[in-house]
CSV table of C-alpha atoms in Angstrom, one decimal:
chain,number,residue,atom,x,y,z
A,1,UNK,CA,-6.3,-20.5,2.0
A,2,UNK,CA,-3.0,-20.0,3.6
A,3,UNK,CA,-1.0,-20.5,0.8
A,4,UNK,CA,-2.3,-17.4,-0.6
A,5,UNK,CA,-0.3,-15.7,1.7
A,6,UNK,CA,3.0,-16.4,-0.5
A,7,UNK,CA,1.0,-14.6,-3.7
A,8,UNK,CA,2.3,-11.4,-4.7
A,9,UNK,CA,0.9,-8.0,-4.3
A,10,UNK,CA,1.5,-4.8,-5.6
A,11,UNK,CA,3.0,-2.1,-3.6
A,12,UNK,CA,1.8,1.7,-4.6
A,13,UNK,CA,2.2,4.9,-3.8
A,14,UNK,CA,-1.0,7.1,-2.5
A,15,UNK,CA,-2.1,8.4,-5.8
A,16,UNK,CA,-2.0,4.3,-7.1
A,17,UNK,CA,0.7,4.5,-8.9
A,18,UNK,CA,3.0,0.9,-9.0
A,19,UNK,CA,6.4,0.9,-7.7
A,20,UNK,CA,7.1,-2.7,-6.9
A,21,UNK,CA,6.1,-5.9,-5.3
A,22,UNK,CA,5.9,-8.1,-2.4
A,23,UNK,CA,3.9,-11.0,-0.9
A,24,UNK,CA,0.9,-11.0,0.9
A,25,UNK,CA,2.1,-12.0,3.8
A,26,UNK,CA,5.3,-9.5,3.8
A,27,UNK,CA,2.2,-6.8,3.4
A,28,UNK,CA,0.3,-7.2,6.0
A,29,UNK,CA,2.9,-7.2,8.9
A,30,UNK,CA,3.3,-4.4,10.5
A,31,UNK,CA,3.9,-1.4,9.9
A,32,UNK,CA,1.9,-2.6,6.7
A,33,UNK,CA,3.1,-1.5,3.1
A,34,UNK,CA,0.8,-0.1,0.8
A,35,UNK,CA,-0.6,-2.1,-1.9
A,36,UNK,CA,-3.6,-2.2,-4.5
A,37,UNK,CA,-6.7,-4.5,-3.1
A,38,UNK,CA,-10.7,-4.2,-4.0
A,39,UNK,CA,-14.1,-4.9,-2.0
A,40,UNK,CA,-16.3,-6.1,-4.3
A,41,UNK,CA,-20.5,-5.2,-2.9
A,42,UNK,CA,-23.0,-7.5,-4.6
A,43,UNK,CA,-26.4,-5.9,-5.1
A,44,UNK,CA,-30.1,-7.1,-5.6
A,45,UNK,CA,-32.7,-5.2,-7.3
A,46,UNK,CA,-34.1,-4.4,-4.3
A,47,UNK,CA,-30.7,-2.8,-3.3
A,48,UNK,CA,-30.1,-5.2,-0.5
A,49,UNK,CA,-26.3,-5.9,-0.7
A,50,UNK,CA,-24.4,-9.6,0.2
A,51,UNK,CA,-22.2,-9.8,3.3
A,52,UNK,CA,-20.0,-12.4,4.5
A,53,UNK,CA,-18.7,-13.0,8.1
A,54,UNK,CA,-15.3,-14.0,7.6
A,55,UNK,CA,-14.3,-17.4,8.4
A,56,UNK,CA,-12.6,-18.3,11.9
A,57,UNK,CA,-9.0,-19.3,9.8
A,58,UNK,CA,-8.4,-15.5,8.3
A,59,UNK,CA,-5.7,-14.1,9.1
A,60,UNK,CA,-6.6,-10.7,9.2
A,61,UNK,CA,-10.1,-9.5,10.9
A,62,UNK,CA,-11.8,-13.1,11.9
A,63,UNK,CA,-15.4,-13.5,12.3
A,64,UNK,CA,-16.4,-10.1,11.2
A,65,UNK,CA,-18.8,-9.1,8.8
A,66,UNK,CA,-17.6,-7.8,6.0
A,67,UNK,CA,-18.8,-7.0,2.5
A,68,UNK,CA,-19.5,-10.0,-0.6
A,69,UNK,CA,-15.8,-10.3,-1.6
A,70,UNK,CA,-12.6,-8.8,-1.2
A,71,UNK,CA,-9.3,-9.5,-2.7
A,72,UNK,CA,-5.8,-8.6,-4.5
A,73,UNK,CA,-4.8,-8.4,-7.7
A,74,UNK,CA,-2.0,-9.7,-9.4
A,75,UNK,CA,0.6,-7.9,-10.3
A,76,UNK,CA,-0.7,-6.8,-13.9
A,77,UNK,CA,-3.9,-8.4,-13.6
A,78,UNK,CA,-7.0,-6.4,-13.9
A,79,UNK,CA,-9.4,-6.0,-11.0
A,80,UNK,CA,-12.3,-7.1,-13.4
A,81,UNK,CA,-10.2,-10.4,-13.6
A,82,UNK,CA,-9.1,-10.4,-9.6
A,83,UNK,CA,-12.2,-9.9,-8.4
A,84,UNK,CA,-14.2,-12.4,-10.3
A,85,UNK,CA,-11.4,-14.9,-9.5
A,86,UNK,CA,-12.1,-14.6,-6.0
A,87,UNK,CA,-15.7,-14.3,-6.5
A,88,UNK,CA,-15.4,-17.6,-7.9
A,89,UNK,CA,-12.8,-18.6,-4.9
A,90,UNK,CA,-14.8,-17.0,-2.3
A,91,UNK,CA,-18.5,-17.7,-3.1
A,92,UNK,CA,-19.0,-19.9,-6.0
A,93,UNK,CA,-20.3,-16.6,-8.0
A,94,UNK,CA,-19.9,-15.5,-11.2
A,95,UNK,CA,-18.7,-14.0,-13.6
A,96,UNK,CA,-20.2,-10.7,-12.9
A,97,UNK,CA,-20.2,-7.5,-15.0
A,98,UNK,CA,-18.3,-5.1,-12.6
A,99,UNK,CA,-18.6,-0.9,-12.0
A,100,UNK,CA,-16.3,0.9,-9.8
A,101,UNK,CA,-17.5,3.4,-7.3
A,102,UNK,CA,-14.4,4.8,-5.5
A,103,UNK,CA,-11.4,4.3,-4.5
A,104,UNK,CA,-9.4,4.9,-1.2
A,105,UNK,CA,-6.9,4.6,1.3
A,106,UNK,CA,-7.0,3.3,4.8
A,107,UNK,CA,-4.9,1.8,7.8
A,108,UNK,CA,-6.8,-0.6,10.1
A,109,UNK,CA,-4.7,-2.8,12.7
A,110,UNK,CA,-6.6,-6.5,13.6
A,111,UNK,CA,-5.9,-6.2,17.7
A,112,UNK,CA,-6.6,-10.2,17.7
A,113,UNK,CA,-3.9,-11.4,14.8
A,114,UNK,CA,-1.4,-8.4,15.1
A,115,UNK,CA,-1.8,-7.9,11.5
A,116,UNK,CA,-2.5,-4.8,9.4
A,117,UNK,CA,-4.4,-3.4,6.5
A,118,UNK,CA,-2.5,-0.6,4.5
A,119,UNK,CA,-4.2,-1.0,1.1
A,120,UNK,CA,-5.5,1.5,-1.9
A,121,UNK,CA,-8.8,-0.1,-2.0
A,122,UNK,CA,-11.0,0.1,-5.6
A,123,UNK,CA,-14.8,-0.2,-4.5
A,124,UNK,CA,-16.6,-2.6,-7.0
A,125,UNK,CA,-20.5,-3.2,-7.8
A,126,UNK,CA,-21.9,-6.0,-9.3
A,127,UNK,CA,-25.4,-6.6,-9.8
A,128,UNK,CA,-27.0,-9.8,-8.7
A,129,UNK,CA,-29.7,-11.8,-8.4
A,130,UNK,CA,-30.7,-13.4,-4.5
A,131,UNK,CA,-31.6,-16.7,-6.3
A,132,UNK,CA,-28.6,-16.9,-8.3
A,133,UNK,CA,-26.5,-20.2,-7.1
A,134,UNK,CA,-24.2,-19.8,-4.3
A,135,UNK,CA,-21.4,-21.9,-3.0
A,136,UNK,CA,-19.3,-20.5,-0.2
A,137,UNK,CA,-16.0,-21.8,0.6
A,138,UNK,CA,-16.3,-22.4,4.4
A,139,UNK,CA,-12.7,-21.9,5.0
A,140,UNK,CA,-13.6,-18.3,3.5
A,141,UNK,CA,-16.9,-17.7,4.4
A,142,UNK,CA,-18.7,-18.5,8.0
A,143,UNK,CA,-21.7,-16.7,6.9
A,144,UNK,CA,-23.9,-14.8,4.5
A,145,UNK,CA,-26.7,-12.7,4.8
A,146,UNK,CA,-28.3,-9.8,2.9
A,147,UNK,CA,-28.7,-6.3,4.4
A,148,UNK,CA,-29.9,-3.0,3.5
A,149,UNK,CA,-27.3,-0.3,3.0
A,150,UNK,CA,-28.5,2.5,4.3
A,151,UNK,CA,-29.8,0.5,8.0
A,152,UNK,CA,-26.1,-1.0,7.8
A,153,UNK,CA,-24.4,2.6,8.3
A,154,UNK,CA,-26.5,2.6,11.4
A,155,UNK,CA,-25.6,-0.7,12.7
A,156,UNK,CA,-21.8,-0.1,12.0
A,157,UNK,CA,-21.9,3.1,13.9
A,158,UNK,CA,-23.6,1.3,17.0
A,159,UNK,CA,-21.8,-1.7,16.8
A,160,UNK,CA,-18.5,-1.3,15.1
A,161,UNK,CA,-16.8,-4.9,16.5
A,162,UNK,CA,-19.1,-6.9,14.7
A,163,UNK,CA,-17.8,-5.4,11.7
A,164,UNK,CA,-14.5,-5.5,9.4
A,165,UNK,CA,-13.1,-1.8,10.1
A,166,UNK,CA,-13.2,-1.5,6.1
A,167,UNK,CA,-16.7,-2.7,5.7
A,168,UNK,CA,-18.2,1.6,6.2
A,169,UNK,CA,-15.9,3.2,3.7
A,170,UNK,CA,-17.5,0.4,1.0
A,171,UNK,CA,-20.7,0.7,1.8
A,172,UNK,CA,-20.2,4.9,2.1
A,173,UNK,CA,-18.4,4.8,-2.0
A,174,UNK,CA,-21.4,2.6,-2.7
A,175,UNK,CA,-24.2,4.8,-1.4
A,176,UNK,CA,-22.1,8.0,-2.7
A,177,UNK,CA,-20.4,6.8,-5.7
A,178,UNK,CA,-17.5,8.9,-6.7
A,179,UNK,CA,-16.4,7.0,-9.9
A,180,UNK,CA,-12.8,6.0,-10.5
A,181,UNK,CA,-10.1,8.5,-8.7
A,182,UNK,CA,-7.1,10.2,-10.0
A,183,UNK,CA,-4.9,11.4,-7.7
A,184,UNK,CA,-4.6,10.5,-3.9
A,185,UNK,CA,-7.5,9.8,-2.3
A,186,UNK,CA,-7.7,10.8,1.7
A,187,UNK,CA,-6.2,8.7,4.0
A,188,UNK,CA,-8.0,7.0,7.0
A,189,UNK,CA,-6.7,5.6,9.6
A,190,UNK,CA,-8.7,2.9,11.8
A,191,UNK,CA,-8.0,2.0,15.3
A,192,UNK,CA,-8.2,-1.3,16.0
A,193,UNK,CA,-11.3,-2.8,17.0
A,194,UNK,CA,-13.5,0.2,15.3
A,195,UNK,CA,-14.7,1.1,12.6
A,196,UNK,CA,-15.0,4.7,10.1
A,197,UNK,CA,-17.6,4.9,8.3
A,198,UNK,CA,-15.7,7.2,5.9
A,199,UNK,CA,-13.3,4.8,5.1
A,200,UNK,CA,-12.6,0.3,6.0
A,201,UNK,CA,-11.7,-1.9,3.6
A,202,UNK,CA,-10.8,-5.8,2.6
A,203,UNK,CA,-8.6,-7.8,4.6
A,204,UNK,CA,-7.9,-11.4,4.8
A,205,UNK,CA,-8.6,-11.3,1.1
């Protein structure tokens, strides 16, 4: 997993808009530099939705629960590819047919690692089946479990530590699906240690 830290990343303005490139590692110190990133949400039929708890090595926002996937793309690799390679990666899962829901921008600082999160984040749905197969990478994945959407707002308002700080503005595009944004979507900053649910995102990727 830590050699993931030396892939690139690319750096973009706040309407999405590429202007470079950097490392993974180089993004995430602070004060953080913003770059393109996606949560991906898995979804049953029943509209439970898949949730990892991030494994103890991340480097960014350990042991929290956080959505099904989350991840960077490439410089000049699609998200449909990115996120289905770190499906793949993350989970064992996959290939699945991707839609996405929203898009936006937030700041959250991890208090424990001194890292950051400055990232335009692309919300993604996939659907998919609880007895599809499954095969978590446990130096990504601690955890899984399943959980409805609309009881998970609740639990992240009362108890946002258990939680990546991105994990409410992914499940908010998800329940309020906004389609694909043009132009700069707001800004929301994240203290560390809480959570918004108007707007977390993907870390440790």
């Amino acid at each position: 997993m830590s050699s993931r830290e030396g892939h690139l990343v690319e750096l973009v303005d706040e309407t999405g808009e590429a202007h470079g490139e950097t490392t993974v590692s180089a993004a995430h110190q602070p004060p953080g530099q913003l770059h393109r990133a996606f949560s991906v949400l898995l979804v049953d039929p029943d509209g439970q939705v898949l949730l990892q708890r991030r494994a103890a090595v991340k480097t960014r926002f350990p042991l929290r629960w956080a959505n099904s996937c989350c991840g960077h793309p490439r410089p000049g690799e699609s998200l449909a590819e990115a996120a289905n390679r770190r499906l793949r990666e993350e989970l064992g899962a996959g290939p699945v047919e991707l839609t996405e829901v929203g898009v936006y921008v937030y700041y959250a600082e991890d208090p424990a690692t001194g890292r950051v999160e400055f990232e335009y984040d692309h919300v993604l749905r996939g659907n998919f089946l609880p007895s599809a197969p499954l095969l978590p990478d446990p130096d990504e994945v601690a955890e899984l479990r399943w959980a409805d959407p609309s009881a998970l707002e609740t639990e992240l308002e009362r108890d946002p530590r258990s939680y990546a700080p991105w994990l409410g503005g992914v499940v908010n595009r998800l329940l309020r699906p906004s389609g694909s944004t043009s132009g700069a979507p707001g800004l929301a900053v994240i203290p560390p240690g809480s959570a918004d649910d108007t707007a977390e995102r993907s870390g440790g990727r």
